[in-house]
Every structure is written in structure tokens, then in C-alpha cells.
Amino acid sequence: MSNEILDFTESNQSLSKAQSKEFFRSVYSYMVLALVLSGAISYWMAASGNVFEWFLNQETGAISTFFYIVVFAPVGLALLVQMAYNRLSMPVLLVSFIAYAVLIGMSLSTIFLLYSIGQIASTFFISAGAFAAMAVLGYTTKTDLTKMGSLLYMAFIGIFIASIVNFWMGSETMDWIISIVGVFVFTGLTAYYMQNFKAIAEDTSIGAVDKRKLALIGGLQLYILFINLFMSLLRILNRD
């Protein structure tokens, strides 16, 4: 009897490990997919030489309606995916996820007008290193990051609001402060989310369909954090 219990326990542990690996494989796959899509779209738009035609009204020189759609529509998509995932099908979530990555790619096309390829590439690798380090820390730490995560999430919302305000103010000092604070917030949230993902991955009570949806949301969250970390470091490291 004891041997049967031991075998059952070992079988459950093996299943849990396999499910955990599959979950994280899916999370990272979605994140990489989004990064590739955004990178390809942003480079294509910049290479076409028509960025200003996309984002500016050619008659008045004012910011176009399309620009506002590209900048603010992703906010709605991100909220939709994360808050209504249990009511949406996987195909709808995936389409929303891809649309989000494409829109972010469009908005990122402007960085090629402001920074050199070398600056963008070096900042990308620095961001990847910092991101990976915090992801490993979040996965391996035994410390409960829940309280820290709650505070950082509130700070994230504050950064978002401050960024919108500064979009109209155009303050370089405010932009500098937001970027510096952002580095700490985005790296800290990376560790926090990784700890959450670990708990989700090891939870055998979550159904297969929900696990797939949560993996997509996890990929979206990590993608958002990485992009924001990258943009913050790009502004800090290449400030004139």
C-alpha cells in the first residue's frame, strides 16, 4: 500500500513538472512571438520612410487620428485580454494578442528616427540581460513578493498616468524621472510576475484550457514589461 502511495505521489510530481515546463515554454513562446512581430513591423515602417505620413496629417501637420489609435488602442486590448480572458475563446485572445503586438510595433517605428541601430541593439541586449536576471530571481526566490508586487503595480499605474500627462507637457525632466523610476518598477514586476507564473504552472487544479489562456496572458505581461524596460533604458542610456 505504501509503495502504491509513493508511486502515485511520484507520478503526480512528474506530471506537475511536465505541466510546469510546458506552461513556461508557452509563456516565453508568446513573448518571443510578440517581440518578433513588433520588431518586424517597426523596422518595416521605419524602412519605408513613411512614418511621418502615417502619424501626421499631411495637410495641417498635426498628429493624425491614426497615431492616437496606435498609441491608445493597445491599452484597451491589454485590458480586454487580461480582464475578460475567462469569457473569451482562445482564438479571440490570440487575435487580440497579435493585434496588440502589431500596434506596439507601429508605435515603436519612431525610435529608428531618434536612435541609431547600434544604440537600439545595445540597449536591447542590456534590457534582455536585466530582464533575464530578474526573471530568474523571481522564479528561484523563496521570499513572498506579493506585497512588493502590489506596490510596484500601483507605481506602474502611476507611471502610465504620468506618461500620458507628459505626452502633452513634453517635459524632458519628467521623461527622465519616469524612465529612471520605470527601470526599477519594470524589473521588480518581472520578478513578481515570474513568482506568480511559477505558482500557476505548478497548480494542477487549473484546467488545460485555462492554462493555455493564462500562458498567453503571461506572455503578454512579460512582453509589456520588457518593452517598457527597453524604452526606459533607451531614453536613459542614449540621452544627449
PDB file of C-alpha atoms in Angstrom:
ATOM      1  CA  MET A   1       0.000   0.000   0.000  1.00  0.00           C
ATOM      2  CA  SER A   2       2.786   2.413   0.931  1.00  0.00           C
ATOM      3  CA  ASN A   3       4.529   1.641  -2.367  1.00  0.00           C
ATOM      4  CA  GLU A   4       1.357   2.458  -4.279  1.00  0.00           C
ATOM      5  CA  ILE A   5       1.043   5.782  -2.458  1.00  0.00           C
ATOM      6  CA  LEU A   6       4.701   6.547  -3.169  1.00  0.00           C
ATOM      7  CA  ASP A   7       4.281   5.688  -6.849  1.00  0.00           C
ATOM      8  CA  PHE A   8       1.159   7.864  -7.045  1.00  0.00           C
ATOM      9  CA  THR A   9       2.962  10.793  -5.403  1.00  0.00           C
ATOM     10  CA  GLU A  10       5.947  10.480  -7.728  1.00  0.00           C
ATOM     11  CA  SER A  11       3.620  10.251 -10.718  1.00  0.00           C
ATOM     12  CA  ASN A  12       1.852  13.467  -9.664  1.00  0.00           C
ATOM     13  CA  GLN A  13       5.171  15.234  -9.157  1.00  0.00           C
ATOM     14  CA  SER A  14       6.365  14.170 -12.607  1.00  0.00           C
ATOM     15  CA  LEU A  15       3.103  15.349 -14.148  1.00  0.00           C
ATOM     16  CA  SER A  16       3.355  18.675 -12.318  1.00  0.00           C
ATOM     17  CA  LYS A  17       6.928  19.224 -13.545  1.00  0.00           C
ATOM     18  CA  ALA A  18       5.951  18.381 -17.117  1.00  0.00           C
ATOM     19  CA  GLN A  19       2.986  20.767 -16.981  1.00  0.00           C
ATOM     20  CA  SER A  20       5.174  23.480 -15.455  1.00  0.00           C
ATOM     21  CA  LYS A  21       7.744  23.177 -18.250  1.00  0.00           C
ATOM     22  CA  GLU A  22       5.009  23.252 -20.878  1.00  0.00           C
ATOM     23  CA  PHE A  23       3.420  26.325 -19.289  1.00  0.00           C
ATOM     24  CA  PHE A  24       6.654  28.322 -19.231  1.00  0.00           C
ATOM     25  CA  ARG A  25       7.523  27.166 -22.743  1.00  0.00           C
ATOM     26  CA  SER A  26       4.204  28.617 -23.900  1.00  0.00           C
ATOM     27  CA  VAL A  27       4.679  31.847 -21.931  1.00  0.00           C
ATOM     28  CA  TYR A  28       8.098  32.504 -23.447  1.00  0.00           C
ATOM     29  CA  SER A  29       6.918  31.475 -26.913  1.00  0.00           C
ATOM     30  CA  TYR A  30       4.151  34.076 -26.802  1.00  0.00           C
ATOM     31  CA  MET A  31       6.559  36.705 -25.528  1.00  0.00           C
ATOM     32  CA  VAL A  32       9.084  35.994 -28.284  1.00  0.00           C
ATOM     33  CA  LEU A  33       6.315  35.953 -30.903  1.00  0.00           C
ATOM     34  CA  ALA A  34       5.195  39.409 -29.795  1.00  0.00           C
ATOM     35  CA  LEU A  35       8.755  40.755 -29.796  1.00  0.00           C
ATOM     36  CA  VAL A  36       9.425  39.401 -33.290  1.00  0.00           C
ATOM     37  CA  LEU A  37       6.152  40.800 -34.632  1.00  0.00           C
ATOM     38  CA  SER A  38       6.738  44.217 -33.087  1.00  0.00           C
ATOM     39  CA  GLY A  39      10.357  44.319 -34.229  1.00  0.00           C
ATOM     40  CA  ALA A  40       9.471  43.361 -37.796  1.00  0.00           C
ATOM     41  CA  ILE A  41       6.594  45.842 -38.031  1.00  0.00           C
ATOM     42  CA  SER A  42       8.569  48.726 -36.520  1.00  0.00           C
ATOM     43  CA  TYR A  43      11.576  48.135 -38.782  1.00  0.00           C
ATOM     44  CA  TRP A  44       9.396  47.772 -41.882  1.00  0.00           C
ATOM     45  CA  MET A  45       7.582  51.033 -41.163  1.00  0.00           C
ATOM     46  CA  ALA A  46      10.835  52.882 -40.472  1.00  0.00           C
ATOM     47  CA  ALA A  47      12.497  51.442 -43.582  1.00  0.00           C
ATOM     48  CA  SER A  48       9.558  52.502 -45.741  1.00  0.00           C
ATOM     49  CA  GLY A  49      10.332  56.127 -44.896  1.00  0.00           C
ATOM     50  CA  ASN A  50       6.644  56.883 -44.454  1.00  0.00           C
ATOM     51  CA  VAL A  51       6.415  57.119 -40.667  1.00  0.00           C
ATOM     52  CA  PHE A  52       5.502  60.797 -40.726  1.00  0.00           C
ATOM     53  CA  GLU A  53       2.860  60.138 -43.372  1.00  0.00           C
ATOM     54  CA  TRP A  54       1.315  57.518 -41.077  1.00  0.00           C
ATOM     55  CA  PHE A  55       1.332  59.607 -37.923  1.00  0.00           C
ATOM     56  CA  LEU A  56       0.942  63.198 -39.141  1.00  0.00           C
ATOM     57  CA  ASN A  57      -1.846  64.912 -41.031  1.00  0.00           C
ATOM     58  CA  GLN A  58      -0.187  65.898 -44.297  1.00  0.00           C
ATOM     59  CA  GLU A  59      -2.361  68.970 -44.746  1.00  0.00           C
ATOM     60  CA  THR A  60      -2.154  70.503 -41.270  1.00  0.00           C
ATOM     61  CA  GLY A  61       0.974  68.849 -39.844  1.00  0.00           C
ATOM     62  CA  ALA A  62      -0.986  67.913 -36.717  1.00  0.00           C
ATOM     63  CA  ILE A  63      -0.890  64.470 -35.135  1.00  0.00           C
ATOM     64  CA  SER A  64      -3.209  62.167 -37.058  1.00  0.00           C
ATOM     65  CA  THR A  65      -6.131  60.160 -35.698  1.00  0.00           C
ATOM     66  CA  PHE A  66      -4.274  57.005 -36.687  1.00  0.00           C
ATOM     67  CA  PHE A  67      -1.453  57.920 -34.305  1.00  0.00           C
ATOM     68  CA  TYR A  68      -3.861  58.124 -31.368  1.00  0.00           C
ATOM     69  CA  ILE A  69      -5.347  54.765 -32.329  1.00  0.00           C
ATOM     70  CA  VAL A  70      -1.895  53.173 -32.467  1.00  0.00           C
ATOM     71  CA  VAL A  71      -0.896  54.655 -29.108  1.00  0.00           C
ATOM     72  CA  PHE A  72      -4.066  54.129 -27.080  1.00  0.00           C
ATOM     73  CA  ALA A  73      -5.797  51.099 -28.638  1.00  0.00           C
ATOM     74  CA  PRO A  74      -3.233  48.687 -27.104  1.00  0.00           C
ATOM     75  CA  VAL A  75      -4.363  49.796 -23.637  1.00  0.00           C
ATOM     76  CA  GLY A  76      -7.880  48.596 -24.375  1.00  0.00           C
ATOM     77  CA  LEU A  77      -6.634  45.355 -25.902  1.00  0.00           C
ATOM     78  CA  ALA A  78      -4.397  44.609 -22.916  1.00  0.00           C
ATOM     79  CA  LEU A  79      -7.276  45.198 -20.501  1.00  0.00           C
ATOM     80  CA  LEU A  80      -9.582  43.055 -22.621  1.00  0.00           C
ATOM     81  CA  VAL A  81      -7.171  40.113 -22.708  1.00  0.00           C
ATOM     82  CA  GLN A  82      -6.312  40.230 -19.014  1.00  0.00           C
ATOM     83  CA  MET A  83      -9.731  41.018 -17.530  1.00  0.00           C
ATOM     84  CA  ALA A  84     -12.078  39.070 -19.802  1.00  0.00           C
ATOM     85  CA  TYR A  85      -9.940  36.037 -20.675  1.00  0.00           C
ATOM     86  CA  ASN A  86     -12.318  33.610 -18.951  1.00  0.00           C
ATOM     87  CA  ARG A  87     -15.184  34.752 -21.195  1.00  0.00           C
ATOM     88  CA  LEU A  88     -13.209  34.840 -24.442  1.00  0.00           C
ATOM     89  CA  SER A  89     -12.182  31.928 -26.619  1.00  0.00           C
ATOM     90  CA  MET A  90      -8.534  31.132 -27.240  1.00  0.00           C
ATOM     91  CA  PRO A  91      -8.690  32.263 -30.909  1.00  0.00           C
ATOM     92  CA  VAL A  92     -10.130  35.650 -29.874  1.00  0.00           C
ATOM     93  CA  LEU A  93      -7.438  36.059 -27.231  1.00  0.00           C
ATOM     94  CA  LEU A  94      -4.738  35.157 -29.744  1.00  0.00           C
ATOM     95  CA  VAL A  95      -6.025  37.638 -32.344  1.00  0.00           C
ATOM     96  CA  SER A  96      -6.161  40.363 -29.676  1.00  0.00           C
ATOM     97  CA  PHE A  97      -2.635  39.457 -28.586  1.00  0.00           C
ATOM     98  CA  ILE A  98      -1.289  39.669 -32.141  1.00  0.00           C
ATOM     99  CA  ALA A  99      -3.128  42.942 -32.766  1.00  0.00           C
ATOM    100  CA  TYR A 100      -1.543  44.356 -29.616  1.00  0.00           C
ATOM    101  CA  ALA A 101       1.965  43.378 -30.739  1.00  0.00           C
ATOM    102  CA  VAL A 102       1.382  44.852 -34.210  1.00  0.00           C
ATOM    103  CA  LEU A 103       0.141  48.168 -32.812  1.00  0.00           C
ATOM    104  CA  ILE A 104       3.083  48.395 -30.422  1.00  0.00           C
ATOM    105  CA  GLY A 105       5.392  47.658 -33.351  1.00  0.00           C
ATOM    106  CA  MET A 106       3.875  50.559 -35.255  1.00  0.00           C
ATOM    107  CA  SER A 107       4.389  52.949 -32.353  1.00  0.00           C
ATOM    108  CA  LEU A 108       7.980  51.750 -31.905  1.00  0.00           C
ATOM    109  CA  SER A 109       8.835  52.627 -35.510  1.00  0.00           C
ATOM    110  CA  THR A 110       9.655  56.165 -34.382  1.00  0.00           C
ATOM    111  CA  ILE A 111      12.695  55.002 -32.374  1.00  0.00           C
ATOM    112  CA  PHE A 112      14.548  54.360 -35.639  1.00  0.00           C
ATOM    113  CA  LEU A 113      14.217  58.077 -36.368  1.00  0.00           C
ATOM    114  CA  LEU A 114      15.643  59.060 -32.978  1.00  0.00           C
ATOM    115  CA  TYR A 115      18.359  56.470 -32.323  1.00  0.00           C
ATOM    116  CA  SER A 116      20.950  54.587 -34.349  1.00  0.00           C
ATOM    117  CA  ILE A 117      20.769  50.843 -34.978  1.00  0.00           C
ATOM    118  CA  GLY A 118      23.777  50.419 -32.689  1.00  0.00           C
ATOM    119  CA  GLN A 119      22.081  52.272 -29.838  1.00  0.00           C
ATOM    120  CA  ILE A 120      18.891  50.264 -30.259  1.00  0.00           C
ATOM    121  CA  ALA A 121      20.718  46.925 -30.457  1.00  0.00           C
ATOM    122  CA  SER A 122      22.981  47.547 -27.458  1.00  0.00           C
ATOM    123  CA  THR A 123      20.055  48.719 -25.333  1.00  0.00           C
ATOM    124  CA  PHE A 124      18.053  45.667 -26.379  1.00  0.00           C
ATOM    125  CA  PHE A 125      20.758  43.293 -25.149  1.00  0.00           C
ATOM    126  CA  ILE A 126      21.195  45.222 -21.899  1.00  0.00           C
ATOM    127  CA  SER A 127      17.433  45.060 -21.376  1.00  0.00           C
ATOM    128  CA  ALA A 128      17.420  41.337 -22.130  1.00  0.00           C
ATOM    129  CA  GLY A 129      20.165  40.737 -19.569  1.00  0.00           C
ATOM    130  CA  ALA A 130      18.423  42.724 -16.832  1.00  0.00           C
ATOM    131  CA  PHE A 131      15.090  41.117 -17.665  1.00  0.00           C
ATOM    132  CA  ALA A 132      16.525  37.588 -17.576  1.00  0.00           C
ATOM    133  CA  ALA A 133      18.276  38.212 -14.254  1.00  0.00           C
ATOM    134  CA  MET A 134      15.095  39.429 -12.582  1.00  0.00           C
ATOM    135  CA  ALA A 135      13.068  36.601 -14.109  1.00  0.00           C
ATOM    136  CA  VAL A 136      15.452  34.034 -12.626  1.00  0.00           C
ATOM    137  CA  LEU A 137      15.373  35.852  -9.286  1.00  0.00           C
ATOM    138  CA  GLY A 138      11.587  35.825  -9.229  1.00  0.00           C
ATOM    139  CA  TYR A 139      11.440  32.146 -10.120  1.00  0.00           C
ATOM    140  CA  THR A 140      14.003  30.977  -7.571  1.00  0.00           C
ATOM    141  CA  THR A 141      13.456  33.275  -4.577  1.00  0.00           C
ATOM    142  CA  LYS A 142      11.685  31.882  -1.515  1.00  0.00           C
ATOM    143  CA  THR A 143      10.607  35.357  -0.412  1.00  0.00           C
ATOM    144  CA  ASP A 144       6.942  36.185  -0.943  1.00  0.00           C
ATOM    145  CA  LEU A 145       6.867  39.095  -3.402  1.00  0.00           C
ATOM    146  CA  THR A 146       3.120  39.740  -3.118  1.00  0.00           C
ATOM    147  CA  LYS A 147       3.354  42.980  -1.111  1.00  0.00           C
ATOM    148  CA  MET A 148       6.178  44.289  -3.260  1.00  0.00           C
ATOM    149  CA  GLY A 149       4.232  43.381  -6.382  1.00  0.00           C
ATOM    150  CA  SER A 150       1.151  45.283  -5.208  1.00  0.00           C
ATOM    151  CA  LEU A 151       3.205  48.417  -4.574  1.00  0.00           C
ATOM    152  CA  LEU A 152       5.020  48.106  -7.892  1.00  0.00           C
ATOM    153  CA  TYR A 153       1.752  47.626  -9.754  1.00  0.00           C
ATOM    154  CA  MET A 154       0.423  50.876  -8.252  1.00  0.00           C
ATOM    155  CA  ALA A 155       3.685  52.533  -9.294  1.00  0.00           C
ATOM    156  CA  PHE A 156       3.190  51.107 -12.791  1.00  0.00           C
ATOM    157  CA  ILE A 157      -0.230  52.757 -12.990  1.00  0.00           C
ATOM    158  CA  GLY A 158       1.324  55.990 -11.751  1.00  0.00           C
ATOM    159  CA  ILE A 159       3.977  55.805 -14.472  1.00  0.00           C
ATOM    160  CA  PHE A 160       1.286  55.218 -17.082  1.00  0.00           C
ATOM    161  CA  ILE A 161      -0.699  58.263 -15.940  1.00  0.00           C
ATOM    162  CA  ALA A 162       2.432  60.416 -15.675  1.00  0.00           C
ATOM    163  CA  SER A 163       3.459  59.357 -19.190  1.00  0.00           C
ATOM    164  CA  ILE A 164       0.102  60.423 -20.605  1.00  0.00           C
ATOM    165  CA  VAL A 165       0.332  63.786 -18.831  1.00  0.00           C
ATOM    166  CA  ASN A 166       3.893  64.274 -20.035  1.00  0.00           C
ATOM    167  CA  PHE A 167       2.840  63.389 -23.575  1.00  0.00           C
ATOM    168  CA  TRP A 168       1.047  66.748 -23.604  1.00  0.00           C
ATOM    169  CA  MET A 169       3.544  68.622 -21.402  1.00  0.00           C
ATOM    170  CA  GLY A 170       6.662  67.469 -23.253  1.00  0.00           C
ATOM    171  CA  SER A 171       8.916  67.867 -20.207  1.00  0.00           C
ATOM    172  CA  GLU A 172      12.360  66.294 -20.681  1.00  0.00           C
ATOM    173  CA  THR A 173      12.945  66.300 -16.922  1.00  0.00           C
ATOM    174  CA  MET A 174       9.680  64.454 -16.305  1.00  0.00           C
ATOM    175  CA  ASP A 175      10.549  61.978 -19.043  1.00  0.00           C
ATOM    176  CA  TRP A 176      13.946  61.369 -17.415  1.00  0.00           C
ATOM    177  CA  ILE A 177      12.368  60.767 -13.992  1.00  0.00           C
ATOM    178  CA  ILE A 178       9.718  58.446 -15.434  1.00  0.00           C
ATOM    179  CA  SER A 179      12.400  56.437 -17.232  1.00  0.00           C
ATOM    180  CA  ILE A 180      14.564  56.010 -14.128  1.00  0.00           C
ATOM    181  CA  VAL A 181      11.632  55.019 -11.913  1.00  0.00           C
ATOM    182  CA  GLY A 182      10.387  52.771 -14.691  1.00  0.00           C
ATOM    183  CA  VAL A 183      13.561  50.675 -14.740  1.00  0.00           C
ATOM    184  CA  PHE A 184      13.074  49.750 -11.081  1.00  0.00           C
ATOM    185  CA  VAL A 185       9.339  49.189 -11.437  1.00  0.00           C
ATOM    186  CA  PHE A 186       9.531  47.043 -14.583  1.00  0.00           C
ATOM    187  CA  THR A 187      12.399  44.868 -13.348  1.00  0.00           C
ATOM    188  CA  GLY A 188      10.699  44.429  -9.979  1.00  0.00           C
ATOM    189  CA  LEU A 189       7.402  43.469 -11.603  1.00  0.00           C
ATOM    190  CA  THR A 190       9.244  40.948 -13.763  1.00  0.00           C
ATOM    191  CA  ALA A 191      10.378  39.109 -10.630  1.00  0.00           C
ATOM    192  CA  TYR A 192       6.898  39.379  -9.105  1.00  0.00           C
ATOM    193  CA  TYR A 193       5.108  38.014 -12.167  1.00  0.00           C
ATOM    194  CA  MET A 194       7.590  35.174 -12.541  1.00  0.00           C
ATOM    195  CA  GLN A 195       6.815  34.061  -8.998  1.00  0.00           C
ATOM    196  CA  ASN A 196       3.101  34.174  -9.836  1.00  0.00           C
ATOM    197  CA  PHE A 197       3.629  32.209 -13.036  1.00  0.00           C
ATOM    198  CA  LYS A 198       5.541  29.556 -11.125  1.00  0.00           C
ATOM    199  CA  ALA A 199       2.583  29.101  -8.783  1.00  0.00           C
ATOM    200  CA  ILE A 200       0.171  28.894 -11.718  1.00  0.00           C
ATOM    201  CA  ALA A 201       2.391  26.444 -13.592  1.00  0.00           C
ATOM    202  CA  GLU A 202       2.569  24.099 -10.603  1.00  0.00           C
ATOM    203  CA  ASP A 203      -1.155  24.284  -9.809  1.00  0.00           C
ATOM    204  CA  THR A 204      -2.644  21.020 -11.086  1.00  0.00           C
ATOM    205  CA  SER A 205      -6.187  22.174 -10.250  1.00  0.00           C
ATOM    206  CA  ILE A 206      -6.216  24.629 -13.176  1.00  0.00           C
ATOM    207  CA  GLY A 207      -7.742  23.124 -16.308  1.00  0.00           C
ATOM    208  CA  ALA A 208      -5.864  22.737 -19.581  1.00  0.00           C
ATOM    209  CA  VAL A 209      -7.893  25.418 -21.397  1.00  0.00           C
ATOM    210  CA  ASP A 210      -7.376  27.965 -18.635  1.00  0.00           C
ATOM    211  CA  LYS A 211      -3.671  27.092 -18.503  1.00  0.00           C
ATOM    212  CA  ARG A 212      -3.332  27.881 -22.203  1.00  0.00           C
ATOM    213  CA  LYS A 213      -5.137  31.191 -21.734  1.00  0.00           C
ATOM    214  CA  LEU A 214      -3.034  32.089 -18.708  1.00  0.00           C
ATOM    215  CA  ALA A 215       0.134  31.246 -20.638  1.00  0.00           C
ATOM    216  CA  LEU A 216      -0.885  33.742 -23.321  1.00  0.00           C
ATOM    217  CA  ILE A 217      -1.616  36.376 -20.674  1.00  0.00           C
ATOM    218  CA  GLY A 218       1.737  35.609 -19.068  1.00  0.00           C
ATOM    219  CA  GLY A 219       3.492  36.110 -22.387  1.00  0.00           C
ATOM    220  CA  LEU A 220       1.649  39.404 -22.852  1.00  0.00           C
ATOM    221  CA  GLN A 221       2.587  40.642 -19.380  1.00  0.00           C
ATOM    222  CA  LEU A 222       6.263  39.788 -19.802  1.00  0.00           C
ATOM    223  CA  TYR A 223       6.259  41.371 -23.262  1.00  0.00           C
ATOM    224  CA  ILE A 224       4.763  44.589 -21.864  1.00  0.00           C
ATOM    225  CA  LEU A 225       7.343  44.703 -19.081  1.00  0.00           C
ATOM    226  CA  PHE A 226      10.225  44.048 -21.464  1.00  0.00           C
ATOM    227  CA  ILE A 227       9.134  46.709 -23.953  1.00  0.00           C
ATOM    228  CA  ASN A 228       8.717  49.280 -21.189  1.00  0.00           C
ATOM    229  CA  LEU A 229      12.088  48.365 -19.674  1.00  0.00           C
ATOM    230  CA  PHE A 230      13.707  48.612 -23.104  1.00  0.00           C
ATOM    231  CA  MET A 231      12.193  52.027 -23.807  1.00  0.00           C
ATOM    232  CA  SER A 232      13.177  53.347 -20.373  1.00  0.00           C
ATOM    233  CA  LEU A 233      16.775  52.217 -20.788  1.00  0.00           C
ATOM    234  CA  LEU A 234      16.875  53.517 -24.363  1.00  0.00           C
ATOM    235  CA  ARG A 235      15.986  57.004 -23.141  1.00  0.00           C
ATOM    236  CA  ILE A 236      18.382  56.844 -20.173  1.00  0.00           C
ATOM    237  CA  LEU A 237      21.439  55.370 -21.904  1.00  0.00           C
ATOM    238  CA  ASN A 238      21.194  57.486 -25.036  1.00  0.00           C
ATOM    239  CA  ARG A 239      20.190  60.815 -23.587  1.00  0.00           C
ATOM    240  CA  ASP A 240      22.025  63.750 -25.149  1.00  0.00           C
TER     241      ASP A 240
END
